[in-house]
Amino acid sequence: MEKQLNLPIPTVKRFPSYLRILHQYHEKGEEFISATVLADELGLKPIQVRKDISYTGIEGKPKVGFEIKELVKVLNHVLGWDNTNEAIIIGAGNLGSALACYNGFKAYGLSMVGLFDSDEAKIGKQVGALKVMPSSEIANFIHEKRIVIAVITVPAKVAQKVADDIISQGIKAIWNFAPIDLKVPSSVALQRTDLATALAVLSVKMQNKLDSSEEDLG
Amino acid sequence: MEKQLNLPIPTVKRFPSYLRILHQYHEKGEEFISATVLADELGLKPIQVRKDISYTGIEGKPKVGFEIKELVKVLNHVLGWDNTNEAIIIGAGNLGSALACYNGFKAYGLSMVGLFDSDEAKIGKQVGALKVMPSSEIANFIHEKRIVIAVITVPAKVAQKVADDIISQGIKAIWNFAPIDLKVPSSVALQRTDLATALAVLSVKMQNKLDSSEEDLG
């Protein structure tokens, strides 16, 4: 078994940005990059970058820094982006359909292979490359395809029931877009992305900016 | 001018959840709700709920709590969800198109009225209710429709340039889905939603859970 890395979440959150810069420098023909350059590009402190990268086990070379190809490979591996995980989406409403159509996940090792809904009017509808399947088929689908990742885009009031059901079928990671805090066993990974809350924060920030600029004027 | 509320962001983030519970209790026929009930529903402490709501100026009544209708109205107002803001989406790739098709934003007072791209192959394409327009028309569109909110879904390497351009045309709030930290003047509200980072965190959390369950077994 591989050594467990126990990566701090803030470090994980910076890894996609590191990868982006590394790809840019690779495209420019660079072979090495220093922690200082990476830090400058992202507005971080070099010591932070060095500490983050130390978790991967990669060591920089004196004067030149980190080998870009090697670092890209290891970061992709740590993030699980170097192999493709198949995932299902539960809830074929607007958001679920949008995510089913979004091809961008493939770059991050995620492939949406099933889209489910309990609304009979939606069953059989073509959404991007997927056809909406009835919720009654979720359990079989998970077992047959050995799916471990599910994206939940159902309304808040049914999200916990959906989560309980799919966890009992073997789902190990849930990406929850429903506006509710799901309760899951400690063995299940959970990540929440709440567009409504992001929009609420933006809206209030904008109002505060507008208010203070009016104060400035008068 | 209205009194500026200066809401703390963590408070703002809880408001959408309060609204969801309030709607549930309203549907059940309830007229009042206590801070304790709201807190229980969301796994918060009653003192936190009371403090959050105190920012709105609404006061609870002894024994019965807050009047649901009044609290819904004020929270929607504070969040800017009681009037519709028109917004544009810049970048008609997979994610931009997905967001253009997503009708769920209307409930939060946001209506997507324009979708732009610099790629000629995409111009004129119908995406949901919108037709992709050329980037060269953004400035006119912002002025004519008095747009202040923009959603950025372009690749990271052009996102800062796009942001600079639209801010110079009068955009006051940017919802950034590009995987990069944009630099904007202090007068502009900025909110970032990064799906790649959310997915990275989920992926690593899952790996850590799987690793530790293997350790348990062995």
PDB file of N, CA, C and O in Angstrom, chain B residues 23-51:
ATOM      1  N   HIS B  23     -39.005  28.541   4.629  1.00  0.00           N
ATOM      2  CA  HIS B  23     -39.965  28.135   3.598  1.00  0.00           C
ATOM      3  C   HIS B  23     -40.631  26.811   3.982  1.00  0.00           C
ATOM      4  O   HIS B  23     -41.828  26.632   3.811  1.00  0.00           O
ATOM      5  N   GLN B  24     -39.836  25.877   4.520  1.00  0.00           N
ATOM      6  CA  GLN B  24     -40.390  24.583   4.942  1.00  0.00           C
ATOM      7  C   GLN B  24     -41.469  24.768   6.009  1.00  0.00           C
ATOM      8  O   GLN B  24     -42.549  24.184   5.929  1.00  0.00           O
ATOM      9  N   TYR B  25     -41.164  25.607   7.008  1.00  0.00           N
ATOM     10  CA  TYR B  25     -42.124  25.798   8.101  1.00  0.00           C
ATOM     11  C   TYR B  25     -43.340  26.591   7.627  1.00  0.00           C
ATOM     12  O   TYR B  25     -44.456  26.357   8.080  1.00  0.00           O
ATOM     13  N   HIS B  26     -43.126  27.504   6.697  1.00  0.00           N
ATOM     14  CA  HIS B  26     -44.244  28.257   6.125  1.00  0.00           C
ATOM     15  C   HIS B  26     -45.190  27.306   5.383  1.00  0.00           C
ATOM     16  O   HIS B  26     -46.413  27.385   5.522  1.00  0.00           O
ATOM     17  N   GLU B  27     -44.599  26.374   4.618  1.00  0.00           N
ATOM     18  CA  GLU B  27     -45.419  25.401   3.882  1.00  0.00           C
ATOM     19  C   GLU B  27     -46.224  24.507   4.816  1.00  0.00           C
ATOM     20  O   GLU B  27     -47.319  24.071   4.489  1.00  0.00           O
ATOM     21  N   LYS B  28     -45.646  24.243   6.006  1.00  0.00           N
ATOM     22  CA  LYS B  28     -46.351  23.428   6.999  1.00  0.00           C
ATOM     23  C   LYS B  28     -47.463  24.218   7.693  1.00  0.00           C
ATOM     24  O   LYS B  28     -48.171  23.683   8.536  1.00  0.00           O
ATOM     25  N   GLY B  29     -47.570  25.514   7.368  1.00  0.00           N
ATOM     26  CA  GLY B  29     -48.628  26.326   7.967  1.00  0.00           C
ATOM     27  C   GLY B  29     -48.213  27.086   9.215  1.00  0.00           C
ATOM     28  O   GLY B  29     -49.022  27.708   9.887  1.00  0.00           O
ATOM     29  N   GLU B  30     -46.907  27.038   9.543  1.00  0.00           N
ATOM     30  CA  GLU B  30     -46.436  27.754  10.733  1.00  0.00           C
ATOM     31  C   GLU B  30     -46.347  29.263  10.461  1.00  0.00           C
ATOM     32  O   GLU B  30     -46.026  29.673   9.345  1.00  0.00           O
ATOM     33  N   GLU B  31     -46.621  30.062  11.479  1.00  0.00           N
ATOM     34  CA  GLU B  31     -46.490  31.516  11.324  1.00  0.00           C
ATOM     35  C   GLU B  31     -45.249  32.063  12.025  1.00  0.00           C
ATOM     36  O   GLU B  31     -44.733  33.106  11.658  1.00  0.00           O
ATOM     37  N   PHE B  32     -44.817  31.338  13.067  1.00  0.00           N
ATOM     38  CA  PHE B  32     -43.648  31.788  13.825  1.00  0.00           C
ATOM     39  C   PHE B  32     -42.627  30.664  13.936  1.00  0.00           C
ATOM     40  O   PHE B  32     -42.980  29.486  13.833  1.00  0.00           O
ATOM     41  N   ILE B  33     -41.367  31.062  14.161  1.00  0.00           N
ATOM     42  CA  ILE B  33     -40.334  30.054  14.394  1.00  0.00           C
ATOM     43  C   ILE B  33     -39.361  30.611  15.430  1.00  0.00           C
ATOM     44  O   ILE B  33     -39.059  31.814  15.421  1.00  0.00           O
ATOM     45  N   SER B  34     -38.910  29.754  16.322  1.00  0.00           N
ATOM     46  CA  SER B  34     -37.965  30.223  17.343  1.00  0.00           C
ATOM     47  C   SER B  34     -36.535  30.037  16.865  1.00  0.00           C
ATOM     48  O   SER B  34     -36.258  29.221  15.982  1.00  0.00           O
ATOM     49  N   ALA B  35     -35.626  30.797  17.466  1.00  0.00           N
ATOM     50  CA  ALA B  35     -34.201  30.656  17.138  1.00  0.00           C
ATOM     51  C   ALA B  35     -33.734  29.237  17.456  1.00  0.00           C
ATOM     52  O   ALA B  35     -32.894  28.667  16.751  1.00  0.00           O
ATOM     53  N   THR B  36     -34.313  28.639  18.515  1.00  0.00           N
ATOM     54  CA  THR B  36     -33.915  27.289  18.915  1.00  0.00           C
ATOM     55  C   THR B  36     -34.276  26.272  17.834  1.00  0.00           C
ATOM     56  O   THR B  36     -33.475  25.390  17.490  1.00  0.00           O
ATOM     57  N   VAL B  37     -35.478  26.396  17.269  1.00  0.00           N
ATOM     58  CA  VAL B  37     -35.911  25.461  16.217  1.00  0.00           C
ATOM     59  C   VAL B  37     -35.034  25.642  14.973  1.00  0.00           C
ATOM     60  O   VAL B  37     -34.539  24.671  14.397  1.00  0.00           O
ATOM     61  N   LEU B  38     -34.823  26.896  14.575  1.00  0.00           N
ATOM     62  CA  LEU B  38     -33.957  27.166  13.423  1.00  0.00           C
ATOM     63  C   LEU B  38     -32.569  26.564  13.657  1.00  0.00           C
ATOM     64  O   LEU B  38     -31.989  25.930  12.772  1.00  0.00           O
ATOM     65  N   ALA B  39     -32.046  26.772  14.868  1.00  0.00           N
ATOM     66  CA  ALA B  39     -30.709  26.270  15.200  1.00  0.00           C
ATOM     67  C   ALA B  39     -30.668  24.748  15.128  1.00  0.00           C
ATOM     68  O   ALA B  39     -29.752  24.159  14.538  1.00  0.00           O
ATOM     69  N   ASP B  40     -31.685  24.094  15.703  1.00  0.00           N
ATOM     70  CA  ASP B  40     -31.735  22.623  15.683  1.00  0.00           C
ATOM     71  C   ASP B  40     -31.751  22.095  14.253  1.00  0.00           C
ATOM     72  O   ASP B  40     -31.065  21.123  13.930  1.00  0.00           O
ATOM     73  N   GLU B  41     -32.560  22.716  13.407  1.00  0.00           N
ATOM     74  CA  GLU B  41     -32.699  22.249  12.020  1.00  0.00           C
ATOM     75  C   GLU B  41     -31.362  22.295  11.285  1.00  0.00           C
ATOM     76  O   GLU B  41     -31.126  21.531  10.356  1.00  0.00           O
ATOM     77  N   LEU B  42     -30.500  23.249  11.681  1.00  0.00           N
ATOM     78  CA  LEU B  42     -29.272  23.468  10.912  1.00  0.00           C
ATOM     79  C   LEU B  42     -28.011  23.054  11.667  1.00  0.00           C
ATOM     80  O   LEU B  42     -26.893  23.275  11.183  1.00  0.00           O
ATOM     81  N   GLY B  43     -28.197  22.488  12.855  1.00  0.00           N
ATOM     82  CA  GLY B  43     -27.034  22.082  13.628  1.00  0.00           C
ATOM     83  C   GLY B  43     -26.205  23.253  14.123  1.00  0.00           C
ATOM     84  O   GLY B  43     -24.985  23.157  14.262  1.00  0.00           O
ATOM     85  N   LEU B  44     -26.888  24.397  14.370  1.00  0.00           N
ATOM     86  CA  LEU B  44     -26.180  25.580  14.880  1.00  0.00           C
ATOM     87  C   LEU B  44     -26.569  25.801  16.342  1.00  0.00           C
ATOM     88  O   LEU B  44     -27.475  25.166  16.874  1.00  0.00           O
ATOM     89  N   LYS B  45     -25.861  26.755  16.989  1.00  0.00           N
ATOM     90  CA  LYS B  45     -26.253  27.120  18.347  1.00  0.00           C
ATOM     91  C   LYS B  45     -27.288  28.248  18.283  1.00  0.00           C
ATOM     92  O   LYS B  45     -27.138  29.178  17.470  1.00  0.00           O
ATOM     93  N   PRO B  46     -28.314  28.193  19.143  1.00  0.00           N
ATOM     94  CA  PRO B  46     -29.348  29.238  19.116  1.00  0.00           C
ATOM     95  C   PRO B  46     -28.763  30.647  19.230  1.00  0.00           C
ATOM     96  O   PRO B  46     -29.243  31.569  18.580  1.00  0.00           O
ATOM     97  N   ILE B  47     -27.689  30.810  19.999  1.00  0.00           N
ATOM     98  CA  ILE B  47     -27.118  32.150  20.178  1.00  0.00           C
ATOM     99  C   ILE B  47     -26.563  32.684  18.849  1.00  0.00           C
ATOM    100  O   ILE B  47     -26.643  33.878  18.553  1.00  0.00           O
ATOM    101  N   GLN B  48     -26.050  31.734  18.015  1.00  0.00           N
ATOM    102  CA  GLN B  48     -25.539  32.117  16.698  1.00  0.00           C
ATOM    103  C   GLN B  48     -26.680  32.604  15.801  1.00  0.00           C
ATOM    104  O   GLN B  48     -26.581  33.615  15.116  1.00  0.00           O
ATOM    105  N   VAL B  49     -27.765  31.853  15.811  1.00  0.00           N
ATOM    106  CA  VAL B  49     -28.937  32.209  15.003  1.00  0.00           C
ATOM    107  C   VAL B  49     -29.467  33.579  15.431  1.00  0.00           C
ATOM    108  O   VAL B  49     -29.756  34.443  14.594  1.00  0.00           O
ATOM    109  N   ARG B  50     -29.575  33.781  16.746  1.00  0.00           N
ATOM    110  CA  ARG B  50     -30.087  35.071  17.250  1.00  0.00           C
ATOM    111  C   ARG B  50     -29.183  36.218  16.812  1.00  0.00           C
ATOM    112  O   ARG B  50     -29.636  37.274  16.401  1.00  0.00           O
ATOM    113  N   LYS B  51     -27.879  35.987  16.872  1.00  0.00           N
ATOM    114  CA  LYS B  51     -26.940  37.041  16.499  1.00  0.00           C
ATOM    115  C   LYS B  51     -27.046  37.344  14.999  1.00  0.00           C
ATOM    116  O   LYS B  51     -27.101  38.504  14.596  1.00  0.00           O
TER     117      LYS B  51
END
